[in-house]
Amino acid sequence: MSHEEKENNKISRRQFLKRAAAASATVAAGPLIQQGSVSAKEKPTQWDKEADVVVIGAGATGLPAAIVAQEAGAKVILVEAEFDIGGHAITSGGNIPLGGGTSAQKKAGINDSPDLLFQDLTDWSIVQPNGFPDYRYNDREIIRAFADNSAPTFEWLVAHGVVFVDKAPDTLGGISVGNSVPREMHSAVMNWPMIQTGKSADPTVQATTSSGNGLMRPLEVAAKKAGVQILLEHKMTSIYRQTPNSGRVVGITVDSKGAKLNIRAKKAVIIGTGGSTGNVNFRRMFDPRLTEEYCGLSGMPWSDQDASGEIASMAIGACLWGLYNQTGEFGANITKPGLIGCQYNYRNLRWMPGSPVFHLARASGLRVADWQDVILVNMLGKRFYDETGDQFTANNARYVDPYVPGSYLNAEKIEYKPNNFINAALAGIADGYNGGGPIWAIFDADAVTRERWSPRPPNVDIDAGFFFTADTISELATKIMMKYQRVPMPPKNLEEMLARYNSFVDAGKDVDFGKPTPKYKIAKPPFYAAWATPVIHDTRAGLRINAKCQVQDMNGQVIPGLYCGGESAGGFSQHGLARAICQGYIAGKNAVAEKGAV
Ligand SMILES: Cc1cc2nc3c(=O)[nH]c(=O)nc-3n(C[C@H](O)[C@H](O)[C@H](O)COP(=O)(O)OP(=O)(O)OC[C@H]3O[C@@H](n4cnc5c(N)ncnc54)[C@H](O)[C@@H]3O)c2cc1C
């Protein structure tokens, strides 16, 4: 930072902090720094409820686990922190890569097998353009279990009311699903009201639109039909063993609107809490750059991923696993936003008025069709990368073509072409702080016309400081005050940056960041600044589990009676639903077979 910039900052800092605090008053709690206790406690002396199997989290892992266990004869209690079931899974696109020889693959003439699936998901030779490998660090035991149970899990979903779009498996929406054959199936939304809008989809597209609503609502019906007791707004806060650090797992404590309840698990506890990306301190163990301003987590504000399952398990001795998969530069662990001007800006999730959580989301955001229409600047009003640059990529069927399993030639076929947009956005402003700070999309009235945006509520979030408008660039920079903007944006910086960018448009060349032929000047008032900070999406590292989804301790010993699956489990580099549903299926089966407490 130059001397002049430092002076600029000093002058306005007091006033800036005062106004920023006022703007932040309406920002939802978001991923505030949570404290997690990692000390084990004595088990309760009294139990308020009891079941054979207690499942934590009614998402992609928890609901299948609960149904499987209940149908196998266990009495199951499923606790869910939120007011409704679904977790991130219900917000999802419903693209589900279950393969290994499903009936849908067979019908389409696709030859797949558990062995091929296993080979694909452990292939060391696949790399991304950044040079990072998708599958190299996958735990073979965990992948073998997935490969063997993948097709049975698909058939189980169909038998439990999930309707899939009637077409051949494809490659749409898949991330790190193996290179050999198409495996992606799509759960049809049917006429379930969508949590994103509060309405059902248009009847003409209900059977052809892929959505997590069409996955989770049928499973909710199946769970209730089977007799699973679902306790909403019951958040697990502790897990207990017979003695604080030894013996089998015997139950949990939940918090329900301030009241504590102890629930005994006679056979097992299954963790399906969905990962850790919403817990700032936890996620920073993997990547110190991921500070508080990354508050637009995908899936929120429907449900959080606050690491509560991981922390409660670590307190009783559980170990983490496969940590590289969280930081490798592939997939969708951190994404470029697709929406701007709102807090929850993940590209594939738009909250609309009518959604039951719209009061928490507060705005729908402006979808960016062409990144030529904006420039992206950091807290200091400086550009940092080609705005058309993208996030990391991932491996999917036929990504490497021709593909020879395990061949050194696969890597040679991938052109080394780093996607460093995310890294540049997270780089920071060289002031000794971690995190890249807010990223702002700056645009003008002409961009609004080209994009056909309506830059006002409920599309943009003005009250909480995720969107600003002004008649001059200088005024716009001065107005940018909100919770995460920890230094004022020097107006001079933004003015100079725009003048420079406009000169690149005249010259047809961006000499600073190589944006391909910058197209549009930013010159016509009013001017706008919209929140465009990257979004944290996936957790790909978590608790150590074995093939049965049993949680293990630091010595590699099973913690008797404790199971985990989905984003709270480690050892499996793959985005999303397939591994969560499959591991829920595996955990449910094995939990029932436990001998349990005597
Ligand atoms: C917008 C979006 C789109 C996506 N699209 C796809 C897609 O098309 N295909 C795909 O494969 N994947 C997709 N995913 C990813 C996929 O939804 C998740 O990977 C998957 O749902 C993870 O399953 P899970 O069981 O681990 O967690 P979740 O499904 O999130 O379920 C976890 C549940 O646990 C609850 N919980 C957490 N802590 C506690 C506690 N202490 N006590 C009680 N309950 C608790 C949560 O509230 C939540 O309901 C998408 C995700 C998002 C956000």
XYZ file of C-alpha atoms and ligand atoms in Angstrom:
651
model
C 0.000 0.000 0.000
C 1.450 3.385 -0.964
C 1.940 6.189 1.566
C -0.870 8.149 -0.050
C -3.230 5.209 0.187
C -2.355 4.747 3.857
C -3.114 8.416 4.517
C -6.397 8.134 2.647
C -7.324 5.178 4.804
C -6.404 6.965 8.037
C -8.486 10.043 7.314
C -11.746 8.269 6.838
C -11.208 5.242 9.040
C -13.163 6.293 12.153
C -16.152 7.418 10.153
C -15.794 4.314 7.980
C -15.845 1.891 10.887
C -18.898 3.565 12.408
C -20.899 3.361 9.210
C -19.682 -0.150 8.394
C -20.892 -1.353 11.800
C -24.326 0.109 11.132
C -24.520 -1.611 7.736
C -23.519 -4.963 9.193
C -26.302 -4.993 11.774
C -28.638 -6.702 9.303
C -26.166 -9.306 8.029
C -27.227 -12.787 9.036
C -25.024 -14.494 11.556
C -23.343 -16.437 8.752
C -20.183 -18.310 9.532
C -19.160 -16.410 12.629
C -16.226 -17.901 14.449
C -17.681 -20.813 16.364
C -16.086 -22.323 19.393
C -15.910 -26.099 19.340
C -15.200 -28.043 22.494
C -12.840 -30.944 21.925
C -12.894 -32.336 25.442
C -14.867 -35.484 26.145
C -17.580 -35.416 28.794
C -19.022 -37.986 31.195
C -22.133 -39.623 29.756
C -25.426 -38.305 31.181
C -26.856 -40.010 34.222
C -30.353 -39.839 32.761
C -31.669 -40.372 29.254
C -34.754 -38.522 28.024
C -35.282 -40.669 24.926
C -33.879 -43.876 23.569
C -33.513 -45.656 20.233
C -31.415 -48.441 18.770
C -29.837 -46.111 16.241
C -29.609 -42.327 16.504
C -28.892 -40.516 13.241
C -27.640 -36.920 13.245
C -28.645 -34.775 10.260
C -31.580 -35.285 7.856
C -29.590 -34.735 4.667
C -28.214 -36.949 1.899
C -26.441 -39.243 4.374
C -28.805 -39.164 7.314
C -32.174 -39.870 5.685
C -31.015 -42.994 3.795
C -29.145 -44.208 6.891
C -32.252 -43.792 9.047
C -34.570 -45.540 6.558
C -32.196 -48.474 6.005
C -31.730 -48.989 9.755
C -35.441 -48.676 10.575
C -36.470 -51.030 7.783
C -33.916 -53.560 9.034
C -35.738 -53.681 12.352
C -34.071 -51.000 14.460
C -35.911 -48.229 16.241
C -34.429 -45.028 14.821
C -34.430 -41.417 15.999
C -33.222 -38.860 13.441
C -32.281 -35.443 14.831
C -32.061 -32.406 12.566
C -30.793 -28.970 13.594
C -32.963 -27.015 11.160
C -36.746 -26.475 10.953
C -37.059 -28.800 7.955
C -35.310 -31.860 6.541
C -33.058 -31.866 3.519
C -29.691 -30.263 4.289
C -27.640 -29.164 1.327
C -29.073 -32.143 -0.548
C -32.500 -30.539 -0.942
C -30.904 -27.338 -2.281
C -28.868 -29.392 -4.745
C -29.247 -29.931 -8.452
C -30.105 -33.598 -7.855
C -27.343 -34.768 -10.199
C -26.338 -38.128 -8.741
C -23.387 -40.116 -10.095
C -24.196 -43.588 -8.872
C -22.711 -46.144 -11.261
C -21.028 -49.522 -11.257
C -23.757 -51.122 -13.381
C -27.088 -49.524 -12.440
C -30.327 -50.554 -14.153
C -30.332 -47.136 -15.864
C -26.834 -47.733 -17.240
C -27.826 -51.202 -18.444
C -30.964 -49.849 -20.110
C -28.816 -47.318 -21.965
C -26.294 -49.955 -23.015
C -23.521 -48.485 -20.841
C -21.104 -51.127 -19.575
C -20.033 -50.288 -16.064
C -19.020 -52.433 -13.119
C -17.865 -52.016 -9.504
C -14.314 -52.803 -10.636
C -14.383 -50.127 -13.339
C -15.798 -47.591 -10.902
C -13.121 -48.442 -8.339
C -10.401 -48.204 -10.977
C -11.680 -44.810 -12.140
C -11.865 -43.294 -8.667
C -8.378 -44.412 -7.706
C -6.615 -43.585 -10.964
C -3.395 -41.779 -10.026
C -2.803 -40.567 -13.573
C -5.680 -38.062 -13.876
C -4.708 -34.437 -13.328
C -6.391 -31.061 -13.761
C -5.015 -28.082 -15.745
C -3.538 -26.735 -12.481
C -1.610 -30.000 -12.217
C -3.622 -31.285 -9.231
C -4.846 -34.908 -9.187
C -8.518 -35.675 -8.437
C -8.247 -39.260 -7.288
C -4.670 -39.936 -6.236
C -5.297 -39.446 -2.525
C -8.546 -41.389 -2.265
C -8.611 -44.076 0.436
C -8.818 -47.411 -1.411
C -10.892 -49.127 1.285
C -13.518 -46.393 1.213
C -13.668 -46.269 -2.590
C -13.979 -50.062 -2.812
C -17.000 -49.923 -0.501
C -18.534 -47.153 -2.614
C -17.886 -49.034 -5.861
C -19.500 -52.204 -4.490
C -22.552 -50.396 -3.069
C -23.090 -47.760 -5.741
C -25.507 -49.668 -8.009
C -27.459 -51.185 -5.079
C -27.848 -47.662 -3.646
C -29.297 -46.444 -6.947
C -31.836 -49.282 -7.037
C -32.655 -48.574 -3.379
C -33.440 -44.926 -4.219
C -35.770 -46.006 -7.011
C -37.483 -48.487 -4.664
C -37.967 -45.682 -2.132
C -39.862 -43.356 -4.427
C -37.149 -41.254 -6.101
C -38.083 -40.677 -9.739
C -35.187 -40.178 -12.120
C -35.370 -38.206 -15.356
C -36.041 -40.823 -18.003
C -32.923 -40.626 -20.113
C -29.556 -42.284 -20.374
C -26.953 -41.477 -17.699
C -24.829 -38.544 -18.834
C -22.014 -36.318 -17.650
C -24.053 -33.264 -16.622
C -23.449 -31.843 -13.175
C -20.907 -34.440 -12.195
C -17.641 -33.636 -10.524
C -14.860 -36.184 -10.078
C -17.038 -39.137 -11.015
C -14.557 -41.174 -13.035
C -13.433 -41.007 -16.599
C -14.569 -44.246 -18.235
C -18.356 -44.050 -18.683
C -21.337 -41.711 -18.027
C -22.768 -42.223 -14.551
C -24.761 -39.089 -13.837
C -28.436 -39.640 -13.029
C -30.897 -36.830 -12.284
C -33.672 -36.924 -9.681
C -36.769 -35.349 -11.210
C -38.380 -32.539 -9.236
C -41.910 -33.858 -9.977
C -44.555 -31.781 -8.206
C -42.720 -31.232 -4.922
C -42.763 -27.575 -3.850
C -39.238 -26.266 -4.295
C -37.579 -24.690 -1.283
C -35.869 -22.174 -3.603
C -39.174 -20.638 -4.721
C -41.860 -22.044 -2.441
C -43.661 -23.277 -5.574
C -43.821 -26.407 -7.692
C -42.051 -26.418 -11.036
C -44.023 -25.836 -14.213
C -45.943 -29.103 -14.867
C -44.440 -29.350 -18.360
C -40.904 -29.737 -16.975
C -41.487 -31.552 -13.680
C -40.386 -34.930 -15.029
C -37.369 -33.526 -16.857
C -35.959 -31.039 -14.323
C -33.222 -32.318 -12.049
C -33.526 -31.132 -8.440
C -32.622 -32.128 -4.899
C -36.245 -31.516 -3.939
C -37.130 -34.585 -5.993
C -34.557 -36.603 -4.060
C -35.192 -35.568 -0.480
C -38.985 -35.229 -0.283
C -39.626 -38.822 -1.412
C -37.027 -39.990 1.124
C -38.773 -37.979 3.847
C -42.023 -39.755 2.952
C -40.241 -43.134 3.014
C -38.671 -42.382 6.409
C -42.008 -41.444 7.952
C -43.686 -44.474 6.403
C -41.000 -46.750 7.834
C -41.541 -45.241 11.286
C -38.369 -43.189 11.731
C -38.926 -40.603 14.469
C -37.740 -37.284 13.032
C -36.960 -34.541 15.563
C -36.611 -31.171 13.802
C -34.843 -28.238 15.472
C -32.846 -30.683 17.560
C -29.163 -29.895 17.238
C -26.621 -32.428 18.461
C -24.103 -30.800 20.799
C -22.244 -33.811 22.301
C -21.614 -37.496 21.657
C -20.810 -39.848 24.558
C -18.867 -43.057 25.043
C -19.194 -45.364 28.041
C -16.399 -43.448 29.715
C -15.275 -40.084 28.312
C -12.473 -41.590 26.216
C -13.235 -45.272 25.919
C -15.899 -47.845 25.290
C -18.727 -47.838 22.807
C -20.777 -44.802 21.881
C -23.897 -44.653 24.029
C -25.793 -41.532 23.024
C -25.916 -37.825 22.340
C -27.149 -34.552 23.756
C -29.254 -32.240 21.614
C -30.269 -28.649 22.048
C -33.858 -27.923 21.108
C -34.699 -24.223 21.321
C -32.558 -23.875 24.441
C -33.695 -27.111 26.107
C -31.217 -29.964 26.558
C -32.255 -33.521 25.790
C -30.183 -36.673 26.254
C -30.883 -39.404 23.703
C -29.588 -42.901 24.305
C -28.390 -44.982 21.351
C -28.475 -48.684 22.222
C -26.652 -49.794 19.078
C -25.105 -46.856 17.235
C -24.901 -43.172 16.409
C -24.568 -42.182 12.733
C -23.131 -38.773 11.842
C -24.504 -37.140 8.698
C -23.907 -33.518 9.635
C -22.716 -32.393 6.236
C -19.172 -31.119 6.705
C -17.233 -28.201 8.048
C -17.024 -25.326 5.573
C -19.323 -23.094 7.669
C -16.973 -23.151 10.647
C -14.336 -20.499 10.059
C -11.744 -21.843 12.497
C -12.233 -25.434 11.378
C -11.961 -24.685 7.650
C -8.882 -22.554 8.252
C -7.048 -25.662 9.505
C -7.078 -26.692 5.833
C -6.600 -23.267 4.295
C -5.714 -20.173 6.392
C -7.015 -17.889 3.651
C -10.655 -18.864 4.276
C -11.493 -16.090 6.738
C -14.910 -14.713 7.797
C -15.765 -12.799 4.642
C -16.474 -16.066 2.818
C -19.982 -15.861 4.219
C -21.989 -16.868 1.161
C -21.684 -20.627 1.625
C -23.631 -22.637 -0.896
C -26.604 -24.346 0.724
C -26.991 -21.615 3.316
C -29.183 -20.236 4.762
C -31.141 -23.494 4.442
C -28.583 -25.419 6.473
C -25.076 -24.832 7.755
C -22.002 -27.037 7.736
C -20.630 -26.047 11.126
C -18.316 -29.031 11.791
C -20.418 -30.011 14.816
C -20.237 -33.704 13.852
C -16.484 -33.594 13.391
C -15.840 -31.648 16.601
C -18.099 -33.835 18.776
C -16.408 -36.944 17.344
C -12.900 -35.567 17.766
C -13.774 -34.874 21.412
C -14.233 -38.615 21.939
C -11.072 -39.579 20.068
C -11.960 -39.591 16.351
C -9.320 -38.823 13.762
C -9.515 -36.702 10.585
C -8.604 -38.217 7.218
C -7.699 -37.476 3.612
C -6.964 -33.817 4.280
C -5.286 -33.151 0.937
C -8.647 -33.567 -0.792
C -9.831 -30.357 0.859
C -7.035 -28.178 -0.478
C -6.247 -29.756 -3.845
C -7.041 -27.356 -6.664
C -9.799 -29.329 -8.331
C -13.553 -29.514 -8.133
C -15.884 -27.114 -6.423
C -14.498 -26.714 -2.906
C -14.290 -22.965 -3.568
C -16.256 -21.496 -6.458
C -16.519 -18.298 -8.432
C -19.909 -16.711 -7.688
C -22.596 -16.876 -10.345
C -24.755 -14.234 -8.685
C -23.720 -10.776 -7.511
C -25.198 -8.237 -5.091
C -26.389 -10.756 -2.476
C -24.748 -12.714 0.353
C -25.654 -16.236 -0.835
C -24.238 -16.133 -4.312
C -23.473 -19.733 -5.331
C -24.018 -20.101 -9.061
C -26.511 -22.972 -8.864
C -28.739 -21.751 -6.041
C -30.943 -18.697 -6.320
C -33.257 -17.854 -3.421
C -36.519 -16.276 -4.586
C -39.222 -14.417 -2.646
C -41.624 -17.193 -1.649
C -38.854 -19.453 -0.388
C -39.334 -20.350 3.287
C -35.833 -18.990 3.961
C -36.019 -15.853 1.839
C -36.190 -13.686 4.976
C -32.727 -15.041 5.818
C -31.315 -14.876 2.282
C -32.708 -11.336 1.852
C -31.966 -11.065 -1.896
C -31.901 -13.242 -5.028
C -28.825 -11.710 -6.651
C -28.133 -10.690 -10.241
C -27.058 -13.584 -12.437
C -24.015 -12.689 -14.520
C -24.386 -13.860 -18.113
C -21.184 -12.232 -19.400
C -18.244 -11.314 -17.150
C -17.231 -8.781 -19.815
C -19.986 -6.613 -18.332
C -18.196 -5.993 -15.042
C -14.778 -5.501 -13.587
C -13.904 -7.195 -10.323
C -11.927 -5.275 -7.718
C -10.638 -6.007 -4.230
C -11.155 -3.922 -1.077
C -8.697 -1.336 -2.363
C -10.541 -0.900 -5.648
C -7.883 -2.773 -7.633
C -8.437 -5.429 -10.256
C -6.679 -8.731 -9.544
C -7.400 -11.142 -12.464
C -9.135 -11.576 -15.806
C -12.837 -11.351 -14.865
C -13.731 -14.061 -17.377
C -11.360 -16.482 -15.608
C -12.939 -19.456 -13.905
C -12.715 -21.724 -10.888
C -10.922 -25.052 -10.700
C -12.068 -27.902 -12.940
C -12.897 -31.540 -12.225
C -12.781 -34.892 -13.882
C -15.811 -36.428 -15.476
C -16.510 -39.092 -18.063
C -14.454 -38.605 -21.252
C -12.655 -35.559 -19.880
C -9.443 -37.245 -20.925
C -9.872 -38.531 -24.444
C -8.622 -41.063 -25.349
C -8.328 -42.368 -21.808
C -5.961 -45.165 -20.863
C -6.384 -46.088 -17.181
C -3.234 -45.548 -15.171
C -1.242 -44.293 -18.139
C 1.312 -41.486 -17.862
C -0.106 -40.263 -21.173
C -3.319 -39.070 -19.488
C -1.479 -36.253 -17.725
C 0.389 -35.380 -20.900
C -2.895 -34.927 -22.734
C -3.985 -32.239 -20.292
C -2.640 -28.845 -21.234
C -1.092 -27.147 -18.186
C -3.279 -24.067 -18.038
C -3.843 -22.925 -14.467
C -7.231 -21.553 -13.481
C -6.006 -19.119 -10.874
C -9.015 -16.832 -10.521
C -9.779 -18.196 -7.034
C -6.154 -17.936 -5.889
C -5.908 -14.325 -7.029
C -9.217 -13.436 -5.340
C -8.031 -14.978 -2.076
C -4.603 -13.341 -2.180
C -5.385 -10.318 0.010
C -4.083 -6.772 -0.044
C -0.592 -7.262 1.396
C -1.491 -5.762 4.770
C -0.641 -8.744 6.915
C -4.185 -10.104 7.133
C -5.328 -13.454 5.816
C -8.179 -13.703 3.332
C -8.769 -11.798 0.142
C -11.499 -9.614 1.616
C -14.650 -8.671 -0.261
C -14.544 -8.730 -4.046
C -16.783 -6.153 -5.752
C -18.244 -6.264 -9.248
C -18.203 -2.703 -10.598
C -20.475 -1.853 -13.528
C -22.511 0.938 -15.088
C -25.967 1.660 -16.490
C -25.049 0.209 -19.900
C -24.153 -3.133 -18.326
C -27.538 -3.156 -16.573
C -29.217 -2.767 -19.963
C -27.107 -5.445 -21.649
C -27.654 -7.957 -18.832
C -31.317 -6.973 -18.401
C -30.772 -6.620 -14.674
C -33.176 -4.972 -12.279
C -30.686 -3.646 -9.697
C -33.067 -3.160 -6.794
C -34.549 -5.287 -3.976
C -35.452 -8.124 -3.842
C -32.711 -8.795 -6.389
C -29.988 -6.978 -4.471
C -29.239 -6.612 -0.777
C -28.764 -2.926 -0.050
C -29.630 -2.941 3.666
C -26.924 -5.404 4.692
C -24.271 -3.779 2.512
C -23.950 -6.241 -0.361
C -24.916 -3.663 -3.009
C -24.204 0.042 -3.565
C -25.160 2.648 -6.188
C -23.828 6.145 -6.878
C -23.722 8.760 -9.608
C -19.946 9.047 -9.591
C -17.164 6.514 -9.183
C -15.679 8.467 -6.321
C -18.981 8.478 -4.443
C -19.426 4.766 -5.120
C -16.055 3.913 -3.552
C -16.872 6.038 -0.501
C -20.197 4.305 -0.023
C -18.751 0.771 0.180
C -19.024 0.066 3.874
C -20.082 -3.226 5.390
C -19.082 -5.819 7.921
C -16.278 -7.435 5.912
C -14.818 -4.364 4.175
C -12.157 -3.760 6.812
C -10.488 -0.795 5.073
C -12.136 2.029 3.123
C -11.846 1.783 -0.644
C -9.735 4.784 -1.753
C -11.897 6.628 -4.349
C -8.774 7.569 -6.292
C -7.861 3.910 -6.727
C -11.223 3.053 -8.213
C -11.215 6.076 -10.496
C -7.721 5.251 -11.769
C -8.583 1.604 -12.177
C -11.643 2.404 -14.277
C -9.787 4.916 -16.433
C -7.092 2.312 -17.048
C -9.621 -0.406 -17.841
C -11.491 1.886 -20.234
C -8.196 2.543 -22.015
C -7.778 -1.231 -22.415
C -11.194 -1.346 -24.092
C -10.015 1.390 -26.526
C -6.790 -0.487 -27.198
C -8.516 -3.879 -27.412
C -5.984 -5.358 -24.992
C -5.819 -5.864 -21.213
C -2.107 -5.531 -20.508
C -2.598 -6.078 -16.752
C -4.487 -9.383 -16.649
C -4.919 -10.588 -20.223
C -8.735 -10.450 -20.248
C -9.564 -11.550 -23.778
C -10.400 -8.376 -25.742
C -12.085 -6.230 -23.063
C -15.388 -5.275 -24.627
C -17.204 -2.550 -22.732
C -16.221 0.712 -21.110
C -17.671 1.477 -17.690
C -18.696 5.086 -18.128
C -22.425 5.689 -17.951
C -23.914 6.609 -14.547
C -25.313 5.410 -12.280
C -22.464 3.170 -11.190
C -22.843 0.037 -9.111
C -20.779 -2.111 -6.713
C -22.130 -5.630 -6.112
C -20.766 -8.314 -3.757
C -18.903 -10.903 -5.866
C -16.774 -12.703 -3.295
C -15.947 -16.411 -3.906
C -18.197 -19.050 -2.380
C -17.131 -22.050 -0.314
C -19.004 -25.113 -1.476
C -17.758 -28.618 -0.693
C -16.164 -30.357 2.249
C -13.968 -33.185 0.990
C -12.083 -34.022 4.174
C -13.526 -35.201 7.464
C -13.631 -38.055 9.934
C -11.640 -41.204 9.327
C -13.966 -44.067 8.430
C -13.475 -47.616 7.197
C -15.380 -49.607 4.553
C -18.301 -50.066 6.956
C -18.387 -46.289 7.611
C -17.247 -46.887 11.198
C -15.367 -43.927 12.643
C -11.773 -44.592 13.676
C -9.493 -43.043 16.273
C -5.912 -41.786 16.094
C -4.634 -45.354 16.427
C -6.746 -46.599 13.553
C -9.055 -48.401 16.001
C -12.806 -48.375 15.444
C -14.791 -46.297 17.941
C -17.495 -48.884 18.609
C -20.992 -47.715 17.735
C -19.967 -44.555 15.836
C -20.581 -44.203 12.075
C -20.226 -41.364 9.596
C -20.830 -40.603 5.920
C -21.080 -37.775 3.413
C -19.254 -34.492 3.695
C -18.373 -35.083 7.350
C -16.344 -38.163 6.341
C -12.857 -38.065 4.819
C -10.909 -40.131 2.308
C -13.111 -39.576 -0.754
C -12.508 -36.859 -3.304
C -15.838 -36.497 -5.057
C -18.410 -33.754 -5.062
C -21.671 -34.414 -3.429
C -24.623 -36.640 -3.324
C -23.488 -40.058 -4.543
C -20.943 -40.712 -1.833
C -23.244 -39.245 0.849
C -26.283 -41.344 -0.093
C -24.180 -44.474 -0.575
C -22.348 -44.049 2.725
C -25.667 -43.441 4.496
C -26.895 -46.710 2.983
C -23.737 -48.547 4.134
C -23.757 -46.983 7.621
C -27.454 -47.747 8.162
C -26.925 -51.425 7.335
C -23.902 -51.861 9.559
C -25.329 -49.887 12.469
C -28.254 -52.307 12.735
C -25.886 -55.250 12.855
C -24.142 -53.852 15.962
C -24.547 -55.950 19.087
C -24.976 -52.763 21.063
C -25.267 -52.095 24.735
C -25.930 -54.965 27.117
C -26.669 -25.546 -4.165
C -26.059 -26.918 -4.157
C -26.151 -27.723 -5.278
C -25.621 -28.999 -5.257
N -25.807 -29.795 -6.346
C -25.333 -31.054 -6.318
C -25.565 -31.928 -7.400
O -26.283 -31.606 -8.353
N -24.997 -33.163 -7.363
C -24.252 -33.583 -6.301
O -23.743 -34.700 -6.324
N -24.059 -32.794 -5.223
C -24.597 -31.550 -5.199
N -24.419 -30.745 -4.112
C -23.703 -31.268 -2.945
C -24.599 -32.157 -2.086
O -25.843 -31.544 -1.879
C -23.918 -32.439 -0.766
O -22.622 -32.916 -1.010
C -24.670 -33.465 0.056
O -25.958 -33.007 0.351
C -23.905 -33.768 1.341
O -24.646 -34.669 2.080
P -24.474 -34.691 3.662
O -25.406 -35.706 4.197
O -23.043 -34.831 3.986
O -24.923 -33.233 4.139
P -26.310 -32.502 3.983
O -27.109 -33.025 2.878
O -26.020 -31.056 4.013
O -27.066 -32.861 5.349
C -26.522 -32.498 6.600
C -27.664 -32.245 7.570
O -27.165 -32.291 8.903
C -27.780 -31.252 9.651
N -26.926 -30.966 10.808
C -25.693 -30.408 10.793
N -25.215 -30.352 12.039
C -26.148 -30.891 12.851
C -26.217 -31.111 14.257
N -25.216 -30.774 15.067
N -27.341 -31.686 14.766
C -28.386 -32.038 13.957
N -28.359 -31.838 12.604
C -27.245 -31.284 12.069
C -27.878 -30.126 8.655
O -28.801 -29.144 9.075
C -28.300 -30.871 7.392
O -29.698 -30.993 7.326
C -24.953 -29.468 -4.108
C -24.846 -28.662 -2.974
C -25.404 -27.399 -2.987
C -25.315 -26.569 -1.744
